Short mmCIF file of C-alpha atoms and ligand atoms in Angstrom, two decimals:
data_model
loop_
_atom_site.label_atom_id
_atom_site.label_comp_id
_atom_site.label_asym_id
_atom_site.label_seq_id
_atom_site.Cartn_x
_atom_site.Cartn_y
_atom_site.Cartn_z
CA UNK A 157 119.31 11.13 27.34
CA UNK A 158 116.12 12.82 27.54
CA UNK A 159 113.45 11.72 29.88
CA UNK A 160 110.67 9.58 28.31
CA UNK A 161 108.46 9.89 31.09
CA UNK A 162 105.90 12.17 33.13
CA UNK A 163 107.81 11.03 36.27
CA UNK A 164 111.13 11.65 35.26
CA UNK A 165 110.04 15.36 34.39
CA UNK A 166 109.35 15.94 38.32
CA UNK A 167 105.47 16.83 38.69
CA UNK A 168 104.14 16.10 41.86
CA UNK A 169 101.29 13.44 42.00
CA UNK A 170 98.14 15.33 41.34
CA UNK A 171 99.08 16.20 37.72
CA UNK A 172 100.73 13.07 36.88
CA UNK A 173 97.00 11.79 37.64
CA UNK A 174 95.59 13.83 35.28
CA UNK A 175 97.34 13.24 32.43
CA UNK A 176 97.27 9.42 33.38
CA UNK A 177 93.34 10.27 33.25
CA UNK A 178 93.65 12.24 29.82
CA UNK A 179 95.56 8.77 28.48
CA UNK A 180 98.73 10.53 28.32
CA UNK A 181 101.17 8.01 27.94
CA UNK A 182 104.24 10.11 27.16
CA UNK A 183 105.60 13.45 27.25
CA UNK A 184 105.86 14.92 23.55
CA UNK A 185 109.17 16.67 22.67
CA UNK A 186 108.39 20.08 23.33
CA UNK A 187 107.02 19.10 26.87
CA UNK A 188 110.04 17.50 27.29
CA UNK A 189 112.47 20.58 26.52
CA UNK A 190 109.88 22.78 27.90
CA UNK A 191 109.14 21.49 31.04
CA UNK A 192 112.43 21.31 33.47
CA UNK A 193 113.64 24.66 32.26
CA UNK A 194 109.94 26.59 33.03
CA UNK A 195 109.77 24.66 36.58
CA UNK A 196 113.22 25.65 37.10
CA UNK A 197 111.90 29.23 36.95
CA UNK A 198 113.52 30.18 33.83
CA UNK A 199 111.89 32.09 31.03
CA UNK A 200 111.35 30.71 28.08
CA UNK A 201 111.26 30.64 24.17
CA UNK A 202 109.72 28.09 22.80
CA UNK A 203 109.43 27.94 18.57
CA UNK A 204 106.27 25.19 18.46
CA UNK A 205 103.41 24.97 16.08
CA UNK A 206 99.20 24.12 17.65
CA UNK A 207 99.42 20.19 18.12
CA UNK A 208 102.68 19.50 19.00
CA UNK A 209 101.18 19.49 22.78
CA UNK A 210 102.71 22.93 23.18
CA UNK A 211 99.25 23.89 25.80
CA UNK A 212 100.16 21.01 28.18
CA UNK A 213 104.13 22.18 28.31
CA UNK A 214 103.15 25.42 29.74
CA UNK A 215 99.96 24.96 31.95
CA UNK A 216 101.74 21.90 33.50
CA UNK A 217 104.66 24.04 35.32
CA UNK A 218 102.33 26.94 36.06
CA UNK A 219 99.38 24.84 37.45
CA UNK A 220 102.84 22.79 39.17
CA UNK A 221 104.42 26.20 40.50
CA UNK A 222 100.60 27.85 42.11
CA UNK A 223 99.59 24.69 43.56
CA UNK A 224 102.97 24.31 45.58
CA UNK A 225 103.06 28.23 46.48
CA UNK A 226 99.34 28.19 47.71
CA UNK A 227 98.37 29.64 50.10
CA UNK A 228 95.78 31.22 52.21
CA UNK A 229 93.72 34.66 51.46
CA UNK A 230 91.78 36.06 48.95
CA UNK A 231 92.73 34.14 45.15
CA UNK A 232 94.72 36.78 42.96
CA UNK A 233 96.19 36.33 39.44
CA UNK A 234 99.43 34.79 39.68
CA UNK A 235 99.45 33.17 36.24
CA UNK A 236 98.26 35.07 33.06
CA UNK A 237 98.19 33.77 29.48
CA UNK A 238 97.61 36.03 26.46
CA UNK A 239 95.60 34.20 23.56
CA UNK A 240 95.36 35.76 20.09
CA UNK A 241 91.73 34.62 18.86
CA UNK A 242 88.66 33.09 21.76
CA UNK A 243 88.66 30.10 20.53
CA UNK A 244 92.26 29.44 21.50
CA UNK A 245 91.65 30.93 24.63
CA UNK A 246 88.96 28.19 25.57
CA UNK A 247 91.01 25.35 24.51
CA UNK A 248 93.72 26.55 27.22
CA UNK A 249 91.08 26.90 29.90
CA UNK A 250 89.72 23.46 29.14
CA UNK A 251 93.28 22.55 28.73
CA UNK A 252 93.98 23.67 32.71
CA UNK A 253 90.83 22.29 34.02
CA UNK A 254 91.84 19.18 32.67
CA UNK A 255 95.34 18.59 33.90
CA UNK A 256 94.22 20.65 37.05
CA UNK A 257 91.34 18.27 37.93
CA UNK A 258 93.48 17.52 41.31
CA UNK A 259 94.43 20.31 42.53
CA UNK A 260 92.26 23.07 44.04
CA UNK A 261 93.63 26.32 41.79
CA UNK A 262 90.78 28.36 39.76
CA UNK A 263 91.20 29.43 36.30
CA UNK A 264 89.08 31.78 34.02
CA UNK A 265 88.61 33.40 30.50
CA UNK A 266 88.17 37.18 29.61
CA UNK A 267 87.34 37.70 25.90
CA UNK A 268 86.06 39.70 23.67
CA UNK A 269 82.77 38.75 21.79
CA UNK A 270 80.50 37.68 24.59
CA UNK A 271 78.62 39.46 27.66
CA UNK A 272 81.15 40.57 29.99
CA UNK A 273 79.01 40.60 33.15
CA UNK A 274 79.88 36.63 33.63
CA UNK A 275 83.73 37.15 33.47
CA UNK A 276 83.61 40.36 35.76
CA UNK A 277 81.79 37.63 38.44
CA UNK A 278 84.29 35.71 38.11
CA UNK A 279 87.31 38.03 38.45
CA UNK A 280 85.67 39.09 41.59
CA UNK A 281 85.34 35.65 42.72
CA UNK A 282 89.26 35.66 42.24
CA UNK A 283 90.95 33.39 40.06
CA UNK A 284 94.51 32.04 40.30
CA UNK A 285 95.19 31.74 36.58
CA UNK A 286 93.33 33.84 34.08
CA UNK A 287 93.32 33.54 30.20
CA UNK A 288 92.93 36.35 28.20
CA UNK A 289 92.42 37.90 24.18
CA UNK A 290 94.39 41.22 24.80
CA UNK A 291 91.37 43.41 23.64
CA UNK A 292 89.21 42.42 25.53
CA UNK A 293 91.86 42.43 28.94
CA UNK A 294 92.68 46.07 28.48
CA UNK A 295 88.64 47.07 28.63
CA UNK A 296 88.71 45.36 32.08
CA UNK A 297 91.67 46.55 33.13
CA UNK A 298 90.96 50.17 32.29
CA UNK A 299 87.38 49.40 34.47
CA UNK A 300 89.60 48.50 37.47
CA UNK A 301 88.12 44.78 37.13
CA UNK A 302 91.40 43.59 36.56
CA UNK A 303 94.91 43.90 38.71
CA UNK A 304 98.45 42.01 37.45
CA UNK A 305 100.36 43.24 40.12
CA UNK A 306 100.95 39.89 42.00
CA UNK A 307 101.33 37.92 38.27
CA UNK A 308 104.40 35.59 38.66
CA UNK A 309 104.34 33.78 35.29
CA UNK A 310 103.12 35.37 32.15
CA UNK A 311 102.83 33.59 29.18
CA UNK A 312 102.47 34.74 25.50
CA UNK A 313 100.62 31.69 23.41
CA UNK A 314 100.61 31.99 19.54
CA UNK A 315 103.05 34.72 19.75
CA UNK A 316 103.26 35.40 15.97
CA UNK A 317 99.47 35.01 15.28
CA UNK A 318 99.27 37.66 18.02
CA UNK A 319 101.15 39.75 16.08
CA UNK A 320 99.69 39.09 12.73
CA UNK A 321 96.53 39.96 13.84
CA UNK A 322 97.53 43.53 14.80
CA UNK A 323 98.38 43.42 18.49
CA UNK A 324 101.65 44.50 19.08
CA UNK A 325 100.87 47.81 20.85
CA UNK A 326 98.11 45.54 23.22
CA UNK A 327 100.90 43.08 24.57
CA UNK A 328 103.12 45.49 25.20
CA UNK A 329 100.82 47.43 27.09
CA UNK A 330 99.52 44.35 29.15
CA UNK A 331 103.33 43.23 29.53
CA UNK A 332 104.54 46.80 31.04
CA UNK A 333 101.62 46.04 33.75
CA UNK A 334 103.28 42.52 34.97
CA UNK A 335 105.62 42.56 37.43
CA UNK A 336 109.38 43.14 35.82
CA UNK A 337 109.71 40.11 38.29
CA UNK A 338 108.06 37.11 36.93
CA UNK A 339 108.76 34.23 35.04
CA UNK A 340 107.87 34.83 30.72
CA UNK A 341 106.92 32.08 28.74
CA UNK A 342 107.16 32.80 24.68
CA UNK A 343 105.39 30.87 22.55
CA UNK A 344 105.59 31.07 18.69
CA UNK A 345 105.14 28.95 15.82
CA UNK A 346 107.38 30.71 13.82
CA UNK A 347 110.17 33.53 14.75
CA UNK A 348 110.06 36.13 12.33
CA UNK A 349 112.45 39.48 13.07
CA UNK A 350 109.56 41.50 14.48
CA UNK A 351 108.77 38.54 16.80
CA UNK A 352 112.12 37.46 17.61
CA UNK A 353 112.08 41.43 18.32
CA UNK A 354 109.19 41.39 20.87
CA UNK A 355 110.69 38.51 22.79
CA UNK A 356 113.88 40.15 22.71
CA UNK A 357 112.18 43.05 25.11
CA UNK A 358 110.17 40.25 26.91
CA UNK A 359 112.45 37.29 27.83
CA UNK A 360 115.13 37.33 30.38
CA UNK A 361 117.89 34.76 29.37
CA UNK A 362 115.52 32.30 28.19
CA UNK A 363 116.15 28.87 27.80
CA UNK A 364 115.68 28.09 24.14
CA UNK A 365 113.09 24.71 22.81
CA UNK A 366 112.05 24.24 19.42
CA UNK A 367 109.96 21.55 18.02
CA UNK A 368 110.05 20.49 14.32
CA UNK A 369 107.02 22.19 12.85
CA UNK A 370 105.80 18.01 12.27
CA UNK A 371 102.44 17.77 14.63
CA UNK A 372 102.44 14.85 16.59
CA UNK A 373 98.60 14.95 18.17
CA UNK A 374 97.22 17.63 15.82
CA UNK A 375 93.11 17.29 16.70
CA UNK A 376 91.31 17.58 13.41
CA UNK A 377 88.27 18.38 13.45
CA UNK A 378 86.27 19.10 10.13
CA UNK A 379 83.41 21.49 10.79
CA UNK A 380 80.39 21.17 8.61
CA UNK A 381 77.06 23.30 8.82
CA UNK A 382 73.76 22.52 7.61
CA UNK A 383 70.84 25.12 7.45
CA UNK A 384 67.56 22.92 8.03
CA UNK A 385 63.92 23.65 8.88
CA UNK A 386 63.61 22.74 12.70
CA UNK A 387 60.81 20.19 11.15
CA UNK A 388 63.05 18.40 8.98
CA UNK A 389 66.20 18.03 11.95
CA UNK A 390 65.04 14.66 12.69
CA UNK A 391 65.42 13.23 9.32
CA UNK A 392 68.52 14.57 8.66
CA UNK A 393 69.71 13.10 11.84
CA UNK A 394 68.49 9.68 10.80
CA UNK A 395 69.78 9.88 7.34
CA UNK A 396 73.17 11.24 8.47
CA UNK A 397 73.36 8.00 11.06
CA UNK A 398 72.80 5.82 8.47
CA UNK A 399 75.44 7.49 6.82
CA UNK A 400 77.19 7.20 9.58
CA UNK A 401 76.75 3.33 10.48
CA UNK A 402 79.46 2.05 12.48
CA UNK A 403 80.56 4.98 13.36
CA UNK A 404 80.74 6.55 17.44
CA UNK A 405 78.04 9.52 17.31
CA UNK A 406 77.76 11.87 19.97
CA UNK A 407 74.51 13.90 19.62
CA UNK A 408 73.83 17.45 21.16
CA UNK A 409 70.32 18.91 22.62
CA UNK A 410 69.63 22.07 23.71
CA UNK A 411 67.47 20.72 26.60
CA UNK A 412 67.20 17.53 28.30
CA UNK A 413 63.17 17.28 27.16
CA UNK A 414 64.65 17.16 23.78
CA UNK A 415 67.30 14.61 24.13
CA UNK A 416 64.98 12.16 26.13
CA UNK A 417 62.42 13.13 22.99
CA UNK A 418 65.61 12.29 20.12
CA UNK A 419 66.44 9.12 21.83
CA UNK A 420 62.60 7.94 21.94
CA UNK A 421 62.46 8.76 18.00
CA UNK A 422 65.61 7.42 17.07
CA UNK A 423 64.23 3.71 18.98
CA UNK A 424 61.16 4.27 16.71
CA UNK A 425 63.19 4.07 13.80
CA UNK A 426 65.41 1.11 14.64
CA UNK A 427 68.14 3.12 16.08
CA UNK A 428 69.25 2.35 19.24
CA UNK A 429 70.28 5.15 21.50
CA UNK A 430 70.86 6.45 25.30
CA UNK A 431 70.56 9.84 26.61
CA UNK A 432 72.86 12.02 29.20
CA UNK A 433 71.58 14.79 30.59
CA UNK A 434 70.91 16.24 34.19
CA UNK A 435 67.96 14.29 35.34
CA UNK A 436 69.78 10.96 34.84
CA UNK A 437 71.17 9.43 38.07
CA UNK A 438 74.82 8.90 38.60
CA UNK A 439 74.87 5.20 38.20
CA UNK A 440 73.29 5.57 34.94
CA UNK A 441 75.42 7.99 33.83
CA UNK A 442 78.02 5.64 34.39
CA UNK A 443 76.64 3.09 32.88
CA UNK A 444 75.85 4.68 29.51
CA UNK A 445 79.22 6.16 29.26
CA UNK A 446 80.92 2.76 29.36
CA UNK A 447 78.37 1.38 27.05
CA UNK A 448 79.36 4.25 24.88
CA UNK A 449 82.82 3.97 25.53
CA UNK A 450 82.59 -0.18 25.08
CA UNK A 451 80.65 0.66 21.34
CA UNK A 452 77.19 -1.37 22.80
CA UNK A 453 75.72 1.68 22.02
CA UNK A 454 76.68 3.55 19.33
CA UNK A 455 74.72 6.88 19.47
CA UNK A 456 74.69 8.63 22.66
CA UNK A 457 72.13 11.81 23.34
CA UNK A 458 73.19 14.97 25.44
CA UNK A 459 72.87 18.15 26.92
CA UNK A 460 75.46 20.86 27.62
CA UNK A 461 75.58 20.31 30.92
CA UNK A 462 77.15 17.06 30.67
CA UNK A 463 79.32 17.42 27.73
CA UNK A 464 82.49 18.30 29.76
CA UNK A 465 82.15 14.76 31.49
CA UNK A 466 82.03 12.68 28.40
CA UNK A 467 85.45 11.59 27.94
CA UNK A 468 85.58 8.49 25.49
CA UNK A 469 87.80 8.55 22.42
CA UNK A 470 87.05 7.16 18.86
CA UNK A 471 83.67 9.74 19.04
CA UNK A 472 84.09 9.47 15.38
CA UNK A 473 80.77 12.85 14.91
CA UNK A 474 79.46 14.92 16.90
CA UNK A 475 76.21 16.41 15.84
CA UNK A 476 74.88 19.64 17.10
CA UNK A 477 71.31 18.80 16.85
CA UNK A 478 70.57 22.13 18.43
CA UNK A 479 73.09 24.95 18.86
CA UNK A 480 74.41 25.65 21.87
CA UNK A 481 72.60 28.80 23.97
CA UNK A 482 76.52 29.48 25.30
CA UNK A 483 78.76 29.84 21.90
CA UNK A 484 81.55 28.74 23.98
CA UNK A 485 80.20 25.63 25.07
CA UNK A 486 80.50 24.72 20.89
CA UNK A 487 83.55 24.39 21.26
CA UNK A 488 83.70 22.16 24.38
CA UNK A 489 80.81 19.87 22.25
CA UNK A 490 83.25 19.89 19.28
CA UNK A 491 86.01 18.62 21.68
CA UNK A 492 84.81 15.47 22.37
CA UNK A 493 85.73 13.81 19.08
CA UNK A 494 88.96 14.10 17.46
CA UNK A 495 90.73 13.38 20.87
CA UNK A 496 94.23 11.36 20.89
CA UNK A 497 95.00 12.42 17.67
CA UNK A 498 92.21 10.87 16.23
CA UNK A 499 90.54 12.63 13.51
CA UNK A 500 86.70 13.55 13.59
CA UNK A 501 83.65 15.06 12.00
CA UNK A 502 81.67 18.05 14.06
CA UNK A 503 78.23 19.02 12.34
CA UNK A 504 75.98 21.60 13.60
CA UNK A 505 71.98 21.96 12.34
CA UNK A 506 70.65 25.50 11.89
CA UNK A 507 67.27 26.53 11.44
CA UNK A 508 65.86 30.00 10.84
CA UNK A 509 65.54 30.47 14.83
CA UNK A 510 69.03 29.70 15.45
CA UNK A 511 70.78 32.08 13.13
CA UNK A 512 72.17 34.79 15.81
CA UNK A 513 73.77 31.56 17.97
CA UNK A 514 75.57 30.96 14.68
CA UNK A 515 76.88 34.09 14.22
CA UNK A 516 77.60 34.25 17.61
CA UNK A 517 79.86 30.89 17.46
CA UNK A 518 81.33 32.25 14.37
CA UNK A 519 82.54 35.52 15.37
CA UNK A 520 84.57 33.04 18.56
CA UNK A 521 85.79 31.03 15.54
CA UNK A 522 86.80 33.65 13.70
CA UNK A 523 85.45 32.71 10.75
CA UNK A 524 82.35 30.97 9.41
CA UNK A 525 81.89 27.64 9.91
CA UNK A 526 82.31 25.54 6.42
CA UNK A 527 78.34 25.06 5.24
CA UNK A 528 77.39 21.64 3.38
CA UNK A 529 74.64 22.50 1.11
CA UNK A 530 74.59 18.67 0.48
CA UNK A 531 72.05 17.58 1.78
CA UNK A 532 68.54 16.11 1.50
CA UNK A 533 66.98 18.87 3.51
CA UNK A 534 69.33 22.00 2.82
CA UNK A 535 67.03 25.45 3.00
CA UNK A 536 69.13 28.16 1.02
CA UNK A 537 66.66 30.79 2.27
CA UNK A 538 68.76 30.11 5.92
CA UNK A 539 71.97 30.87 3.84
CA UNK A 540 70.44 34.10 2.63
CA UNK A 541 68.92 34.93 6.59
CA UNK A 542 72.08 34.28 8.19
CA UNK A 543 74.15 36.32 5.43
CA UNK A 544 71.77 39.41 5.84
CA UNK A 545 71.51 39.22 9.62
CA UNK A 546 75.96 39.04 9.39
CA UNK A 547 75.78 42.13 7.16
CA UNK A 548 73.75 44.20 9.29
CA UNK A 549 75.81 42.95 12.61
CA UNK A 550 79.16 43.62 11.32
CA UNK A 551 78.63 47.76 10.75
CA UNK A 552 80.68 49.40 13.55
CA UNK A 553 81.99 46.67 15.20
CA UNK A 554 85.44 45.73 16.09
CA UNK A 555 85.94 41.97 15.08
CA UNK A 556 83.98 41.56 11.32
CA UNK A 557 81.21 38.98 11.85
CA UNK A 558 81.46 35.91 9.28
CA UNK A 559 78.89 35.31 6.51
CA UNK A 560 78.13 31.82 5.72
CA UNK A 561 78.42 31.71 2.13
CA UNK A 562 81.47 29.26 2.20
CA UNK A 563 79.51 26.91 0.75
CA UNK A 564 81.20 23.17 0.24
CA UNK A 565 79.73 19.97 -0.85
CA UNK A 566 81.51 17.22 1.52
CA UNK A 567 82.07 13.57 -0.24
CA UNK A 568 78.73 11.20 0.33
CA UNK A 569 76.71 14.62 1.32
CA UNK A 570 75.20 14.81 -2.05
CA UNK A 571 72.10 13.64 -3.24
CA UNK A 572 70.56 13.72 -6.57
CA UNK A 573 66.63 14.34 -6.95
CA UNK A 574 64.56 11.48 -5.90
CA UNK A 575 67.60 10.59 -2.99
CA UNK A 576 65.03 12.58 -0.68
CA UNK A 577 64.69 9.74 2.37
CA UNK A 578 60.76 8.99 3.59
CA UNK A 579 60.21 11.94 6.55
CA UNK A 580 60.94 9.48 9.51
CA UNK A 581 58.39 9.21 12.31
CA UNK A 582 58.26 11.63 14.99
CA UNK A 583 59.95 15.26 15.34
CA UNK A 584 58.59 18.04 13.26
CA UNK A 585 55.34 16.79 12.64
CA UNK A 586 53.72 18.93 14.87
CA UNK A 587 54.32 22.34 14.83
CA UNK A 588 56.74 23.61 17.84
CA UNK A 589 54.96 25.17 20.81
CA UNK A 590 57.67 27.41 21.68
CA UNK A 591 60.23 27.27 23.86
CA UNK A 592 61.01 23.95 25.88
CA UNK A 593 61.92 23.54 29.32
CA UNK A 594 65.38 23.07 29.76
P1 LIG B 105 98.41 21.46 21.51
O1 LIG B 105 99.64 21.51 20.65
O2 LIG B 105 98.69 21.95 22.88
O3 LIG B 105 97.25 22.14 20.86
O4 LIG B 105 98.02 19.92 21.68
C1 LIG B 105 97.56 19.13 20.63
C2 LIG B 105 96.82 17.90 21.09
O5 LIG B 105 97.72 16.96 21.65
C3 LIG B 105 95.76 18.15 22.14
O6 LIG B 105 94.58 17.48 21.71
C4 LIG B 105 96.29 17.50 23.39
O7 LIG B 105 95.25 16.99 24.19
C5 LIG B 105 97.18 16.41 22.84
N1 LIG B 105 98.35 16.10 23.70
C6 LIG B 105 99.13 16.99 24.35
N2 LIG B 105 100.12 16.35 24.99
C7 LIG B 105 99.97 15.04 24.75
C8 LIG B 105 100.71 13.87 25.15
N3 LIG B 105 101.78 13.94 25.92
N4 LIG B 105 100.25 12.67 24.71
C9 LIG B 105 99.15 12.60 23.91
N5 LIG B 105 98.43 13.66 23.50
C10 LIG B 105 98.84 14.87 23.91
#
């Protein structure tokens, strides 16, 4: 019979923590077939779809098989995992951080998109595990930033996608730099002949899993966008928590000024609400987490700086009040709803200011984000803005940048003329003074 348990798949103690910690209660099926074969050492082909838990059945041996073989010296890449598209990428880096909370390994991402300065510091910092898109890999590795001669396990996520999106001749290149000796771990939705073919060349009697293509924790999370004048953010806030009412609402600001500044308005208008940022203490950190968590309070505040702490499920919206400075920290604010295989609503404000972040997130998306024109305080000239400043962006460059203009009216976004709320007290009243202090 097959194992039902974390324990009876054999991780050691510090991982068995952390997905005790991540509410884990059981292993899904693929981590279940997956699991004893990759810490045996074998390679492996795994047929599994995105939110079957397919991420935790191959970080859990790798982070399993580093932390026993530490060991002293300078930190060099013994585990690397290809990624097809960014975003995936940063959901397997949050994905090792979180089930290697305990453990003392190092993990980073190289993609294409964003500055590369950061992720050269951090290669040079050395880094036990790194993720990678395969564009954006060979650049470094062609600049010497990169070596894979001391990889042990490779791993191929999204195998099918990779190929779909037109990088056969990349992997093959990257995989001819690994070590013939390692360990290969083949992921793939599906297994069509020219991927069966790649793993063919890849895999070394691999043990064979496949998971029915039924998700069992899918995370679904429905993006919506809403261009807004910076002045009239407030009172679509307050009309989208009254929307909202009795829901959990997790609210991003881009500085801690601000969120103290949402909260105080918010209390002025009968809502009651906490902030987390960097200035707050530990204790009450703690504190208004569990409130949070307990639903006392329903509508927490926050800055990116805390976002990767705030792990509470049944965060039915989060609402990017601000957009993030860091695209990729978008999608670690999007992450905190829509956890345990709950569903959940992610809505980001734009105003005329904020239109290169948005393409910026976009282009790690892939593709626009879904924009709800529904709204009280909708500006199409933003629309327009954002589509021009897209055009001009996407001449020459490699990955096309995403206009907005997938427009979508959500159900209960729409109102009629005369629906127009009274401005609520507080933000935009004054004109802004510029940048704030973060
Ligand atoms: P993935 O298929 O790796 O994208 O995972 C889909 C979702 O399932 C993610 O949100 C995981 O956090 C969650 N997940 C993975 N393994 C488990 C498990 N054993 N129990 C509950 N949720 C899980």
């Amino acid at each position: 019979m097959e194992p039902a348990s974390f324990e009876a798949l054999s991780l050691d103690v510090p991982l068995l923590r952390a997905l005790a910690d991540e509410g884990y209660e059981r292993p899904t099926q693929i981590q279940r077939d997956s699991i004893p074969p990759a810490l045996a050492g074998r390679d492996l082909l795994a047929i599994a779809p995105t939110g079957t838990g397919k991420t935790a059945a191959f970080t859990l041996p790798i982070l399993q098989r580093l932390a026993r073989e530490s060991r002293p010296g300078p930190r060099v890449i013994r585990a690397l995992i290809l990624t097809p598209t960014r975003e995936l990428a940063l959901q397997v880096e949050t994905s090792l951080t979180a089930y290697g909370r305990h453990l003392a390994l190092t993990s980073a991402v190289v993609m294409g998109g964003v500055n590369m300065n950061p992720q050269i510091r951090a290669l040079r910092k050395g880094v036990d595990i790194l993720v990678a898109t395969p564009g954006r890999l060979l650049d470094l590795m062609q600049q010497g930033h990169v070596k894979l001669d001391s990889v042990q396990v490779f791993v191929l996520d999204e195998a099918d996608r990779m190929l779909d999106m037109g990088f056969i001749h990349d992997v093959r290149r990257i995989a001819a730099r690994v070590p013939a000796a390692r360990q290969t771990l083949f992921f793939s939705a599906t297994m069509p002949p020219p991927v069966a073919e790649l793993a063919h060349t890849l895999l070394r009697d691999p043990a064979r899993v496949e998971v029915a293509p039924e998700p069992v924790a899918r995370p679904r999370i429905t993006q919506r966008l809403m261009f807004v004048d910076q002045k009239d953010k407030f009172g679509l806030l307050v009309s989208l928590l009254h929307q909202f009412a009795g829901g959990r609402v997790l609210v991003f600001a881009r500085t801690k000024h601000r969120a103290d500044k949402i909260v105080r308005q918010l209390s002025r208008n009968g809502i009651r609400a906490d902030a987390m940022h960097g200035n707050k203490s530990q204790n009450a950190r703690v504190r208004t987490l569990a409130d949070f968590a307990a639903g006392k309070l329903r509508v927490l505040v926050a800055t990116d700086i805390v976002a990767r702490g705030i792990d509470v499920d049944g965060i039915s919206h989060v609402i990017n009040f601000d957009l993030s400075d860091e695209p990729e920290n978008h999608i670690h604010r999007i992450g905190r709803t829509a956890r345990a295989g709950a569903s959940g609503v992610a809505i980001s404000f734009c105003d005329h200011d904020e239109i290169e972040k948005l393409w910026q997130i976009a282009r790690l998306h892939d593709e626009p984000l879904p924009q709800d024109t529904g709204h009280a305080f909708h500006r199409p000239a933003i629309t327009s803005a954002y589509d021009d400043f897209a055009a001009v962006r996407v001449g020459g460059r490699r990955a096309p940048a995403p206009a907005a203009t997938a427009h979508r009216r959500e159900g209960g976004g729409h109102r009629g003329p005369g629906d127009k709320p009274g401005r609520p007290r507080g933000f935009g009243r004054r004109r802004r003074r510029g940048g704030h202090r973060r």
